[in-house]
Structures are given as C-alpha cells and as structure tokens.
Amino acid sequence: MKLQHQKQLFTLPENITYLNIASLSPSFKSIEEAGIKAVKEKSTPHLIPSTNFFEPVIELKKLFTKLIHADNYNRIANIPSVSYGLATVANNTQLKEGDEILLVEGQFPSNYYVWDTLAKKYNAVIKIAEQPENKIGKGKLWNETILNSISDKTAVIALGNIHWANGTIFDLKAIRKKATLHNALLIIDGSQSVGALPFSIKEIQPDALICAGYKWLFGPYGCGYAYFGSKFDNGTPIEENWSNRLNSEDFSRLTNYQSQYKPLANRYSVGEHGSFIYVQMQIAAIKQLLQWNPEDIQNYCLSITASSIERLRNAGCFIEENTYRAKHLFGVEIPKSVNLQSLKDKLSKENIFVSFRGNYIRISCHLYNTENEIIKLTDCILSEIS
C-alpha cells in the first residue's frame, strides 16, 4: 500500500519542520487523548478496578508481540529504558576471562557502558568493529568487518539494527548466523528501527531485543519494551516487583508469598509497569503503528527524500548508499568547509529541527513529513556549502 502523509493524525504546528523523531517522537492525537483520559481517571481512584494493574499490560504486550512478529507475549517485559533492559541482560550473562564482547564503533552510550562494566567484572575484552574510512562501499565493508570480528572468543554481540547516528543498516541475518556458529549471544537495540523498519523475531531470533518506547514507537518518555529469548527464561531480575509473581492478581492473598514468577520474561518487568497513564498511551500508539506496514513507512520516507539526497550528494555531502542505509533515519556528512554554527543558526531561524551527531546531521522523518519539508532543509544546507 502506498502511504500518503499522515499529518492529520498529529498536532505539529504548520510552521515547524520536525525531522528529529530519532530523539523524541511527537504524539498522535489518539495518544494525547488516551493520556488525558487516564490522567482524569486518576482523580477518581475508587473507580479504577484492580484488574487495571494487569489486563491493559497484557493487551499492550500482545500488541508489541504482533509488531515484532513474536509468538508469545510472555516473552515481553515492560521496561522504563534501554539501560534497564540491557542491565537485565548483563545481570544474567556470565563470561570467562578473555571472552570478547563485540560492539560497533560509535555505539550509543547506554549500549556501551553496560558492556564495559560487565567486561571489567569478568576481565573480558571489549572489541570494536570500526567504521571503514573508505566512503565507497562503506556499509558493505562495515558489515564485513563485523562478521570478520566474530570468533570462538566472542561471547556477546550487542548492536542496533541500524547505527543510531548515520542509519547504516547492519545485516542481522548474517550476524545471527555467525553468532549461532560461535555460540555467542545476540543482543539487539531496536530503539531506532522497530516500528519504522521491518523486523521479525522469527527471522532474526535475537537472544534479546531492547527498545526505547518514546521514539519510533511513539510512547511517552520513560517507557520501553524488551523481548527475552529462551536463554533468559530462568534468570534473575534486577528488582523484585510484587506483580511479577505468580497469582499476584489475587490481592487478598498477596502476603501468601509466592516463590514462583509469572512465566518467561514477566519476571523482568520494572516495578509499577502497570502505570495507568503510560500503558494507555502506549496501547494507542502501537494500535496506530499496526495499521501501517514498516515497509510502507520506508517507501514513503524514501519517496520524500530521494531527490534531496541526490542534490546533497552532488554538492559533496556523504550519505550512505541506499542499499546499506535506513530510509527513515540517515546521516548527512557535510563538507568541512561548512560553518556549522552558521548552519545551525539558519535552521533555527527556519524552525527546522534535526540532530547533529558526531560528523553527521542526522535526519529522521516519518509520515507527518512532506517532500517540501525535506527540500526546505536541503536548501538551507546547500546555501552554506561554498
């Protein structure tokens, strides 16, 4: 299905060009309404049934399960952040001295610090798959570097589906295949991809998938999702939340302390994950996402950016070749002659919102954006290139 822009679902001002969903998404009108309704319900707590601690959470997990093509909603944990999900993984990962944890260069800090700490604990080694200096075929070469870095020493491979700053796509199928060959855990950060880029648990079979909820999944800040595979079925959570225990729905017997957890990943959900407000907003968000197809989102983003990308490349900007980059998020490396502060001032004056990440201008777009907005951004960039 060819998607048209969906600006009518949002309340973004007409004079704003928002190309920064990779930092923080706007809300659909339906999310805003769900949140306001939930806030008002809190004013009359006597009308909130005890089932609201549990049933909406199950609904949310089922929706997310459908989004990532998983089989069992009990493999989903509700988390407050990516760092929480990764800490849970690290807490249940034992290494041997000299084991290697493979990361990619320039990985987001939350997906670096946790592994650095784990490596120090076990006297293991952090191994970095560096970005190739050669810009021709960069994405292909980088993927080859990752695959060549996996060996019998590799215990953990942790990376995103795409690079968070420049949108380079990593070949998770090939990485999974080699990870399996060497008995290494594959831990995926889906924060910048799930919801906008096709992803299937059945296809990739990660040992864990961790996603922030406030970017491409359109949830409120402070929520996220984690999928845990079978290697974490009997692990230890980093906190002991009462609602994660078996039969916790029976409030009259809560002090009949239960030694068993609810099945599979339920044990890893954060305390108070049944937030009446957050969960309702998340449900509204994923219901809307499920009406779209990630492939259609990719095609739409490509259609509104293609002509501008060609103009930028012709002006000397580097953008990863289309085969090896995401269409919803990509980096533009501008010539060194450009005065960055002057460019930032111009974008601010034009109410254009993007991110500057390392050497890249990170552009992240969605269905509320139009081709004219991308052209407006491109014109600003080109006006600063001498």
mmCIF file of C-alpha atoms in Angstrom:
data_model
loop_
_atom_site.group_PDB
_atom_site.id
_atom_site.type_symbol
_atom_site.label_atom_id
_atom_site.label_comp_id
_atom_site.label_asym_id
_atom_site.label_seq_id
_atom_site.Cartn_x
_atom_site.Cartn_y
_atom_site.Cartn_z
ATOM 1 C CA MET A 1 0.000 0.000 0.000
ATOM 2 C CA LYS A 2 1.344 3.420 -0.931
ATOM 3 C CA LEU A 3 1.019 5.657 2.102
ATOM 4 C CA GLN A 4 0.230 9.360 1.926
ATOM 5 C CA HIS A 5 1.360 11.768 4.602
ATOM 6 C CA GLN A 6 -0.474 11.409 7.903
ATOM 7 C CA LYS A 7 -0.139 14.957 9.237
ATOM 8 C CA GLN A 8 -3.808 14.941 10.187
ATOM 9 C CA LEU A 9 -3.066 12.460 12.981
ATOM 10 C CA PHE A 10 -0.696 14.894 14.732
ATOM 11 C CA THR A 11 -0.829 18.380 16.225
ATOM 12 C CA LEU A 12 2.556 19.603 14.993
ATOM 13 C CA PRO A 13 2.377 23.321 14.085
ATOM 14 C CA GLU A 14 2.366 24.043 10.365
ATOM 15 C CA ASN A 15 5.396 26.357 10.618
ATOM 16 C CA ILE A 16 7.557 23.614 12.174
ATOM 17 C CA THR A 17 9.699 21.192 10.169
ATOM 18 C CA TYR A 18 10.316 18.376 12.609
ATOM 19 C CA LEU A 19 12.947 15.918 11.398
ATOM 20 C CA ASN A 20 14.090 14.683 14.784
ATOM 21 C CA ILE A 21 11.859 11.765 15.771
ATOM 22 C CA ALA A 22 15.051 9.775 16.431
ATOM 23 C CA SER A 23 15.409 11.961 19.545
ATOM 24 C CA LEU A 24 11.765 12.202 20.595
ATOM 25 C CA SER A 25 8.573 11.437 18.721
ATOM 26 C CA PRO A 26 5.501 13.657 18.620
ATOM 27 C CA SER A 27 2.288 12.047 19.832
ATOM 28 C CA PHE A 28 -0.645 11.056 17.711
ATOM 29 C CA LYS A 29 -3.820 12.855 18.685
ATOM 30 C CA SER A 30 -5.125 9.471 19.857
ATOM 31 C CA ILE A 31 -2.146 9.078 22.227
ATOM 32 C CA GLU A 32 -2.720 12.531 23.664
ATOM 33 C CA GLU A 33 -6.393 11.737 24.189
ATOM 34 C CA ALA A 34 -5.598 8.402 25.841
ATOM 35 C CA GLY A 35 -3.160 10.093 28.206
ATOM 36 C CA ILE A 36 -5.564 12.876 29.169
ATOM 37 C CA LYS A 37 -8.344 10.367 29.770
ATOM 38 C CA ALA A 38 -6.055 8.292 32.008
ATOM 39 C CA VAL A 39 -4.922 11.369 33.958
ATOM 40 C CA LYS A 40 -8.548 12.267 34.661
ATOM 41 C CA GLU A 41 -9.323 8.716 35.766
ATOM 42 C CA LYS A 42 -6.624 9.042 38.458
ATOM 43 C CA SER A 43 -8.728 11.799 40.036
ATOM 44 C CA THR A 44 -11.329 9.174 40.940
ATOM 45 C CA PRO A 45 -9.183 6.216 42.071
ATOM 46 C CA HIS A 46 -12.165 4.470 43.636
ATOM 47 C CA LEU A 47 -13.441 3.858 40.117
ATOM 48 C CA ILE A 48 -10.228 2.203 38.914
ATOM 49 C CA PRO A 49 -10.618 -1.586 39.184
ATOM 50 C CA SER A 50 -7.726 -3.727 40.409
ATOM 51 C CA THR A 51 -7.752 -5.504 37.059
ATOM 52 C CA ASN A 52 -6.272 -2.318 35.551
ATOM 53 C CA PHE A 53 -2.940 -3.278 37.083
ATOM 54 C CA PHE A 54 -2.827 -6.318 34.811
ATOM 55 C CA GLU A 55 -5.239 -6.549 31.872
ATOM 56 C CA PRO A 56 -4.079 -3.426 29.954
ATOM 57 C CA VAL A 57 -0.473 -4.613 30.384
ATOM 58 C CA ILE A 58 -1.332 -7.936 28.777
ATOM 59 C CA GLU A 59 -3.089 -6.119 25.933
ATOM 60 C CA LEU A 60 -0.001 -3.950 25.408
ATOM 61 C CA LYS A 61 2.330 -6.949 25.388
ATOM 62 C CA LYS A 62 0.160 -8.709 22.837
ATOM 63 C CA LEU A 63 0.228 -5.652 20.585
ATOM 64 C CA PHE A 64 4.013 -5.367 20.786
ATOM 65 C CA THR A 65 4.337 -9.106 20.185
ATOM 66 C CA LYS A 66 2.388 -8.673 16.968
ATOM 67 C CA LEU A 67 4.517 -5.718 15.926
ATOM 68 C CA ILE A 68 7.792 -7.680 16.164
ATOM 69 C CA HIS A 69 6.355 -10.997 14.880
ATOM 70 C CA ALA A 70 6.941 -12.917 18.091
ATOM 71 C CA ASP A 71 4.876 -15.894 19.224
ATOM 72 C CA ASN A 72 4.348 -15.403 22.946
ATOM 73 C CA TYR A 73 3.524 -12.180 24.783
ATOM 74 C CA ASN A 74 5.022 -13.664 27.939
ATOM 75 C CA ARG A 75 8.419 -13.095 26.339
ATOM 76 C CA ILE A 76 7.872 -9.332 26.586
ATOM 77 C CA ALA A 77 8.898 -7.286 29.612
ATOM 78 C CA ASN A 78 7.802 -3.720 30.269
ATOM 79 C CA ILE A 79 10.851 -1.587 30.996
ATOM 80 C CA PRO A 80 11.467 2.125 31.690
ATOM 81 C CA SER A 81 14.546 2.493 29.479
ATOM 82 C CA VAL A 82 17.031 0.725 27.234
ATOM 83 C CA SER A 83 19.631 0.864 30.001
ATOM 84 C CA TYR A 84 17.256 -1.065 32.280
ATOM 85 C CA GLY A 85 16.738 -3.774 29.674
ATOM 86 C CA LEU A 86 20.452 -4.056 28.920
ATOM 87 C CA ALA A 87 21.266 -4.144 32.640
ATOM 88 C CA THR A 88 18.871 -7.092 32.934
ATOM 89 C CA VAL A 89 20.726 -8.877 30.132
ATOM 90 C CA ALA A 90 24.113 -8.161 31.704
ATOM 91 C CA ASN A 91 22.864 -9.273 35.116
ATOM 92 C CA ASN A 92 22.114 -12.677 33.605
ATOM 93 C CA THR A 93 25.245 -13.051 31.484
ATOM 94 C CA GLN A 94 28.315 -14.833 32.794
ATOM 95 C CA LEU A 95 31.636 -14.559 30.993
ATOM 96 C CA LYS A 96 35.048 -16.163 31.168
ATOM 97 C CA GLU A 97 38.308 -14.275 31.368
ATOM 98 C CA GLY A 98 39.344 -13.268 27.875
ATOM 99 C CA ASP A 99 35.857 -13.539 26.377
ATOM 100 C CA GLU A 100 35.031 -10.821 23.868
ATOM 101 C CA ILE A 101 32.026 -8.509 23.724
ATOM 102 C CA LEU A 102 31.619 -7.196 20.196
ATOM 103 C CA LEU A 103 30.266 -3.677 19.684
ATOM 104 C CA VAL A 104 30.267 -1.297 16.717
ATOM 105 C CA GLU A 105 32.152 1.971 16.667
ATOM 106 C CA GLY A 106 30.234 4.970 17.934
ATOM 107 C CA GLN A 107 27.566 2.896 19.648
ATOM 108 C CA PHE A 108 25.035 4.769 21.785
ATOM 109 C CA PRO A 109 26.426 5.206 25.344
ATOM 110 C CA SER A 110 23.748 3.120 27.084
ATOM 111 C CA ASN A 111 24.761 0.220 24.846
ATOM 112 C CA TYR A 112 28.440 0.690 25.682
ATOM 113 C CA TYR A 113 28.736 1.423 29.403
ATOM 114 C CA VAL A 114 26.825 -1.695 30.459
ATOM 115 C CA TRP A 115 29.181 -3.939 28.465
ATOM 116 C CA ASP A 116 32.281 -2.073 29.624
ATOM 117 C CA THR A 117 31.203 -2.700 33.222
ATOM 118 C CA LEU A 118 30.477 -6.372 32.509
ATOM 119 C CA ALA A 119 33.842 -6.816 30.791
ATOM 120 C CA LYS A 120 35.681 -5.345 33.785
ATOM 121 C CA LYS A 121 33.753 -7.632 36.136
ATOM 122 C CA TYR A 122 34.922 -10.778 34.341
ATOM 123 C CA ASN A 123 38.219 -9.483 32.946
ATOM 124 C CA ALA A 124 36.750 -9.823 29.468
ATOM 125 C CA VAL A 125 37.527 -7.731 26.390
ATOM 126 C CA ILE A 126 35.515 -5.081 24.557
ATOM 127 C CA LYS A 127 36.095 -5.457 20.817
ATOM 128 C CA ILE A 128 35.017 -2.652 18.497
ATOM 129 C CA ALA A 129 34.076 -3.177 14.851
ATOM 130 C CA GLU A 130 35.303 0.143 13.476
ATOM 131 C CA GLN A 131 33.729 2.155 10.685
ATOM 132 C CA PRO A 132 35.727 1.939 7.461
ATOM 133 C CA GLU A 133 37.468 5.160 6.479
ATOM 134 C CA ASN A 134 36.711 4.453 2.834
ATOM 135 C CA LYS A 135 33.347 6.015 1.958
ATOM 136 C CA ILE A 136 32.895 3.939 -1.199
ATOM 137 C CA GLY A 137 31.026 0.802 -0.176
ATOM 138 C CA LYS A 138 31.238 1.846 3.472
ATOM 139 C CA GLY A 139 28.127 -0.002 4.651
ATOM 140 C CA LYS A 140 29.173 -3.222 2.943
ATOM 141 C CA LEU A 141 32.706 -3.007 4.329
ATOM 142 C CA TRP A 142 31.445 -2.255 7.830
ATOM 143 C CA ASN A 143 29.208 -5.322 7.799
ATOM 144 C CA GLU A 144 32.144 -7.412 6.608
ATOM 145 C CA THR A 145 34.224 -6.050 9.486
ATOM 146 C CA ILE A 146 31.537 -7.060 11.977
ATOM 147 C CA LEU A 147 31.281 -10.585 10.600
ATOM 148 C CA ASN A 148 35.064 -10.989 10.487
ATOM 149 C CA SER A 149 35.251 -9.881 14.133
ATOM 150 C CA ILE A 150 33.105 -12.795 15.365
ATOM 151 C CA SER A 151 35.114 -15.781 16.543
ATOM 152 C CA ASP A 152 35.169 -18.504 19.173
ATOM 153 C CA LYS A 153 36.229 -15.806 21.653
ATOM 154 C CA THR A 154 33.015 -13.854 21.046
ATOM 155 C CA ALA A 155 30.553 -14.264 23.908
ATOM 156 C CA VAL A 156 28.216 -11.327 23.262
ATOM 157 C CA ILE A 157 27.362 -9.272 20.179
ATOM 158 C CA ALA A 158 25.456 -6.097 21.024
ATOM 159 C CA LEU A 159 24.397 -3.588 18.383
ATOM 160 C CA GLY A 160 21.420 -1.840 16.854
ATOM 161 C CA ASN A 161 19.599 -2.885 13.725
ATOM 162 C CA ILE A 162 20.940 0.379 12.339
ATOM 163 C CA HIS A 163 23.579 2.801 13.545
ATOM 164 C CA TRP A 164 21.817 5.423 15.644
ATOM 165 C CA ALA A 165 23.747 8.387 14.211
ATOM 166 C CA ASN A 166 24.003 7.676 10.482
ATOM 167 C CA GLY A 167 21.422 4.996 9.700
ATOM 168 C CA THR A 168 23.815 2.323 8.394
ATOM 169 C CA ILE A 169 21.934 -0.994 8.304
ATOM 170 C CA PHE A 170 23.608 -3.992 9.886
ATOM 171 C CA ASP A 171 22.940 -7.395 8.351
ATOM 172 C CA LEU A 172 21.315 -9.069 11.337
ATOM 173 C CA LYS A 173 20.570 -12.288 9.441
ATOM 174 C CA ALA A 174 24.226 -12.855 8.663
ATOM 175 C CA ILE A 175 25.298 -11.741 12.136
ATOM 176 C CA ARG A 176 22.777 -14.118 13.743
ATOM 177 C CA LYS A 177 24.047 -16.990 11.618
ATOM 178 C CA LYS A 178 27.657 -16.436 12.650
ATOM 179 C CA ALA A 179 26.703 -15.736 16.280
ATOM 180 C CA THR A 180 24.982 -19.128 16.390
ATOM 181 C CA LEU A 181 28.014 -20.798 14.847
ATOM 182 C CA HIS A 182 30.220 -19.436 17.634
ATOM 183 C CA ASN A 183 27.626 -19.769 20.421
ATOM 184 C CA ALA A 184 27.510 -16.013 21.064
ATOM 185 C CA LEU A 185 24.579 -14.065 22.446
ATOM 186 C CA LEU A 186 22.990 -11.592 20.024
ATOM 187 C CA ILE A 187 21.529 -8.569 21.806
ATOM 188 C CA ILE A 188 19.715 -6.066 19.568
ATOM 189 C CA ASP A 189 18.905 -2.462 20.397
ATOM 190 C CA GLY A 190 15.810 -1.778 18.301
ATOM 191 C CA SER A 191 15.239 1.756 19.557
ATOM 192 C CA GLN A 192 15.953 3.417 16.210
ATOM 193 C CA SER A 193 14.348 0.805 13.990
ATOM 194 C CA VAL A 194 11.442 -1.200 15.421
ATOM 195 C CA GLY A 195 8.175 0.353 14.302
ATOM 196 C CA ALA A 196 9.654 2.016 11.224
ATOM 197 C CA LEU A 197 11.917 -0.665 9.727
ATOM 198 C CA PRO A 198 10.833 -4.277 9.104
ATOM 199 C CA PHE A 199 11.942 -6.531 11.963
ATOM 200 C CA SER A 200 10.923 -10.074 12.796
ATOM 201 C CA ILE A 201 11.812 -12.077 15.884
ATOM 202 C CA LYS A 202 11.111 -15.232 13.903
ATOM 203 C CA GLU A 203 13.577 -14.207 11.227
ATOM 204 C CA ILE A 204 16.427 -12.806 13.355
ATOM 205 C CA GLN A 205 15.943 -14.843 16.561
ATOM 206 C CA PRO A 206 17.841 -12.483 18.861
ATOM 207 C CA ASP A 207 18.560 -13.572 22.403
ATOM 208 C CA ALA A 208 17.179 -10.215 23.495
ATOM 209 C CA LEU A 209 15.624 -7.206 21.777
ATOM 210 C CA ILE A 210 15.565 -3.962 23.746
ATOM 211 C CA CYS A 211 13.557 -0.936 22.555
ATOM 212 C CA ALA A 212 13.050 2.555 23.871
ATOM 213 C CA GLY A 213 9.370 3.402 23.603
ATOM 214 C CA TYR A 214 9.480 7.168 23.043
ATOM 215 C CA LYS A 215 10.965 7.301 19.563
ATOM 216 C CA TRP A 216 9.607 5.273 16.628
ATOM 217 C CA LEU A 217 7.113 3.508 18.922
ATOM 218 C CA PHE A 218 5.517 6.876 19.838
ATOM 219 C CA GLY A 219 5.138 6.134 23.552
ATOM 220 C CA PRO A 220 5.764 8.581 26.398
ATOM 221 C CA TYR A 221 9.285 9.203 27.672
ATOM 222 C CA GLY A 222 10.105 6.685 30.377
ATOM 223 C CA CYS A 223 8.748 3.510 28.793
ATOM 224 C CA GLY A 224 10.149 0.724 26.673
ATOM 225 C CA TYR A 225 9.944 -2.926 25.703
ATOM 226 C CA ALA A 226 12.204 -5.937 25.996
ATOM 227 C CA TYR A 227 11.942 -9.316 24.326
ATOM 228 C CA PHE A 228 13.883 -12.120 26.014
ATOM 229 C CA GLY A 229 14.657 -15.411 24.312
ATOM 230 C CA SER A 230 14.909 -18.832 25.908
ATOM 231 C CA LYS A 231 18.412 -18.297 27.305
ATOM 232 C CA PHE A 232 16.910 -15.877 29.815
ATOM 233 C CA ASP A 233 13.893 -17.967 30.806
ATOM 234 C CA ASN A 234 15.124 -18.709 34.330
ATOM 235 C CA GLY A 235 17.178 -15.622 35.034
ATOM 236 C CA THR A 236 17.286 -13.226 37.946
ATOM 237 C CA PRO A 237 15.540 -9.835 37.676
ATOM 238 C CA ILE A 238 17.311 -6.726 38.909
ATOM 239 C CA GLU A 239 14.393 -5.929 41.214
ATOM 240 C CA GLU A 240 11.659 -7.944 42.899
ATOM 241 C CA ASN A 241 8.333 -6.496 41.834
ATOM 242 C CA TRP A 242 5.274 -7.992 43.531
ATOM 243 C CA SER A 243 3.169 -8.001 40.368
ATOM 244 C CA ASN A 244 5.690 -10.198 38.560
ATOM 245 C CA ARG A 245 4.994 -13.109 40.885
ATOM 246 C CA LEU A 246 2.547 -15.884 40.105
ATOM 247 C CA ASN A 247 -1.074 -15.225 41.180
ATOM 248 C CA SER A 248 -0.338 -11.583 42.069
ATOM 249 C CA GLU A 249 -3.777 -10.675 40.674
ATOM 250 C CA ASP A 250 -5.319 -12.030 43.884
ATOM 251 C CA PHE A 251 -4.921 -9.032 46.196
ATOM 252 C CA SER A 252 -6.446 -10.889 49.136
ATOM 253 C CA ARG A 253 -3.513 -13.319 49.180
ATOM 254 C CA LEU A 254 -0.552 -11.070 48.467
ATOM 255 C CA THR A 255 1.153 -11.959 51.742
ATOM 256 C CA ASN A 256 0.972 -15.652 50.905
ATOM 257 C CA TYR A 257 4.404 -15.079 49.462
ATOM 258 C CA GLN A 258 4.941 -16.781 46.138
ATOM 259 C CA SER A 259 8.323 -18.211 45.185
ATOM 260 C CA GLN A 260 7.435 -18.565 41.503
ATOM 261 C CA TYR A 261 7.479 -15.830 38.905
ATOM 262 C CA LYS A 262 4.966 -15.455 36.136
ATOM 263 C CA PRO A 263 6.222 -17.291 33.058
ATOM 264 C CA LEU A 264 9.230 -16.374 30.936
ATOM 265 C CA ALA A 265 10.103 -12.655 30.656
ATOM 266 C CA ASN A 266 7.416 -11.374 33.038
ATOM 267 C CA ARG A 267 9.943 -11.502 35.870
ATOM 268 C CA TYR A 268 11.974 -8.741 34.208
ATOM 269 C CA SER A 269 9.266 -6.063 34.058
ATOM 270 C CA VAL A 270 10.014 -2.922 36.039
ATOM 271 C CA GLY A 271 8.088 -2.100 39.189
ATOM 272 C CA GLU A 272 4.877 -0.125 38.592
ATOM 273 C CA HIS A 273 4.903 -1.127 34.922
ATOM 274 C CA GLY A 274 1.101 -1.174 35.062
ATOM 275 C CA SER A 275 1.105 2.647 35.005
ATOM 276 C CA PHE A 276 -2.493 3.550 34.191
ATOM 277 C CA ILE A 277 -1.397 6.568 32.164
ATOM 278 C CA TYR A 278 1.648 5.261 30.301
ATOM 279 C CA VAL A 279 0.115 1.940 29.341
ATOM 280 C CA GLN A 280 -2.973 3.540 27.812
ATOM 281 C CA MET A 281 -0.790 5.891 25.774
ATOM 282 C CA GLN A 282 1.401 3.013 24.623
ATOM 283 C CA ILE A 283 -1.624 0.964 23.601
ATOM 284 C CA ALA A 284 -2.945 3.842 21.491
ATOM 285 C CA ALA A 285 0.483 4.254 19.872
ATOM 286 C CA ILE A 286 1.003 0.634 18.861
ATOM 287 C CA LYS A 287 -2.570 0.251 17.642
ATOM 288 C CA GLN A 288 -1.855 3.016 15.158
ATOM 289 C CA LEU A 289 1.532 1.553 14.181
ATOM 290 C CA LEU A 290 -0.097 -1.788 13.435
ATOM 291 C CA GLN A 291 -2.326 -0.076 10.876
ATOM 292 C CA TRP A 292 0.823 0.753 8.922
ATOM 293 C CA ASN A 293 3.471 -1.509 7.458
ATOM 294 C CA PRO A 294 7.147 -0.725 8.168
ATOM 295 C CA GLU A 295 7.956 -1.380 4.510
ATOM 296 C CA ASP A 296 5.394 1.239 3.522
ATOM 297 C CA ILE A 297 6.937 3.691 6.006
ATOM 298 C CA GLN A 298 10.350 3.051 4.448
ATOM 299 C CA ASN A 299 8.974 3.588 0.953
ATOM 300 C CA TYR A 300 7.248 6.807 1.974
ATOM 301 C CA CYS A 301 10.395 8.180 3.610
ATOM 302 C CA LEU A 302 12.398 7.282 0.510
ATOM 303 C CA SER A 303 9.877 8.996 -1.762
ATOM 304 C CA ILE A 304 10.080 12.321 0.091
ATOM 305 C CA THR A 305 13.880 12.318 0.487
ATOM 306 C CA ALA A 306 15.228 10.805 -2.756
ATOM 307 C CA SER A 307 15.564 13.998 -4.809
ATOM 308 C CA SER A 308 17.103 15.942 -1.915
ATOM 309 C CA ILE A 309 19.609 13.182 -1.186
ATOM 310 C CA GLU A 310 20.757 13.314 -4.800
ATOM 311 C CA ARG A 311 21.206 17.090 -4.567
ATOM 312 C CA LEU A 312 23.196 16.775 -1.338
ATOM 313 C CA ARG A 313 25.454 14.075 -2.754
ATOM 314 C CA ASN A 314 26.080 16.154 -5.866
ATOM 315 C CA ALA A 315 27.123 19.047 -3.618
ATOM 316 C CA GLY A 316 29.774 16.926 -1.894
ATOM 317 C CA CYS A 317 27.861 15.585 1.102
ATOM 318 C CA PHE A 318 28.333 11.956 2.059
ATOM 319 C CA ILE A 319 25.221 9.838 2.609
ATOM 320 C CA GLU A 320 25.461 6.054 2.812
ATOM 321 C CA GLU A 321 24.374 4.281 -0.363
ATOM 322 C CA ASN A 322 20.693 3.351 -0.358
ATOM 323 C CA THR A 323 21.220 -0.414 -0.060
ATOM 324 C CA TYR A 324 23.037 -0.061 3.255
ATOM 325 C CA ARG A 325 21.061 2.700 4.951
ATOM 326 C CA ALA A 326 17.674 3.101 6.534
ATOM 327 C CA LYS A 327 15.242 5.423 4.786
ATOM 328 C CA HIS A 328 13.628 6.799 7.954
ATOM 329 C CA LEU A 329 16.938 7.797 9.573
ATOM 330 C CA PHE A 330 20.161 8.715 7.837
ATOM 331 C CA GLY A 331 23.205 10.870 8.347
ATOM 332 C CA VAL A 332 24.449 13.636 6.091
ATOM 333 C CA GLU A 333 28.167 14.282 6.418
ATOM 334 C CA ILE A 334 28.714 17.801 5.136
ATOM 335 C CA PRO A 335 31.963 19.246 3.745
ATOM 336 C CA LYS A 336 34.407 20.501 6.366
ATOM 337 C CA SER A 337 34.282 23.965 4.806
ATOM 338 C CA VAL A 338 30.750 24.460 6.136
ATOM 339 C CA ASN A 339 30.408 26.733 9.165
ATOM 340 C CA LEU A 340 28.329 24.521 11.464
ATOM 341 C CA GLN A 341 27.253 27.330 13.760
ATOM 342 C CA SER A 342 26.038 29.382 10.819
ATOM 343 C CA LEU A 343 24.082 26.370 9.564
ATOM 344 C CA LYS A 344 22.579 25.722 12.994
ATOM 345 C CA ASP A 345 21.523 29.382 13.240
ATOM 346 C CA LYS A 346 19.868 29.200 9.831
ATOM 347 C CA LEU A 347 17.978 26.017 10.688
ATOM 348 C CA SER A 348 16.809 27.555 13.950
ATOM 349 C CA LYS A 349 15.571 30.663 12.130
ATOM 350 C CA GLU A 350 13.636 28.461 9.693
ATOM 351 C CA ASN A 351 12.157 26.325 12.519
ATOM 352 C CA ILE A 352 13.827 23.179 11.183
ATOM 353 C CA PHE A 353 14.645 20.569 13.810
ATOM 354 C CA VAL A 354 17.350 17.935 13.207
ATOM 355 C CA SER A 355 20.141 16.439 15.305
ATOM 356 C CA PHE A 356 23.884 16.913 14.998
ATOM 357 C CA ARG A 357 25.593 13.642 15.879
ATOM 358 C CA GLY A 358 29.360 13.454 15.523
ATOM 359 C CA ASN A 359 30.248 14.339 11.937
ATOM 360 C CA TYR A 360 26.665 13.908 10.779
ATOM 361 C CA ILE A 361 23.482 15.878 10.503
ATOM 362 C CA ARG A 362 21.015 13.178 11.460
ATOM 363 C CA ILE A 363 17.740 13.417 9.593
ATOM 364 C CA SER A 364 14.860 11.329 10.884
ATOM 365 C CA CYS A 365 11.477 11.542 9.209
ATOM 366 C CA HIS A 366 8.087 9.904 9.334
ATOM 367 C CA LEU A 367 4.640 10.006 7.817
ATOM 368 C CA TYR A 368 3.921 13.507 9.147
ATOM 369 C CA ASN A 369 6.734 14.914 6.991
ATOM 370 C CA THR A 370 6.455 16.011 3.354
ATOM 371 C CA GLU A 371 8.851 16.337 0.434
ATOM 372 C CA ASN A 372 8.656 20.115 0.658
ATOM 373 C CA GLU A 373 9.982 19.982 4.216
ATOM 374 C CA ILE A 374 12.978 17.902 3.125
ATOM 375 C CA ILE A 375 13.606 20.335 0.272
ATOM 376 C CA LYS A 376 13.475 23.238 2.737
ATOM 377 C CA LEU A 377 16.138 21.562 4.887
ATOM 378 C CA THR A 378 18.266 20.741 1.842
ATOM 379 C CA ASP A 379 18.130 24.319 0.587
ATOM 380 C CA CYS A 380 19.452 25.515 3.960
ATOM 381 C CA ILE A 381 22.325 23.047 3.897
ATOM 382 C CA LEU A 382 23.264 23.823 0.301
ATOM 383 C CA SER A 383 23.234 27.557 0.961
ATOM 384 C CA GLU A 384 26.095 27.030 3.444
ATOM 385 C CA ILE A 385 28.234 24.940 1.111
ATOM 386 C CA SER A 386 30.751 27.140 -0.651
#
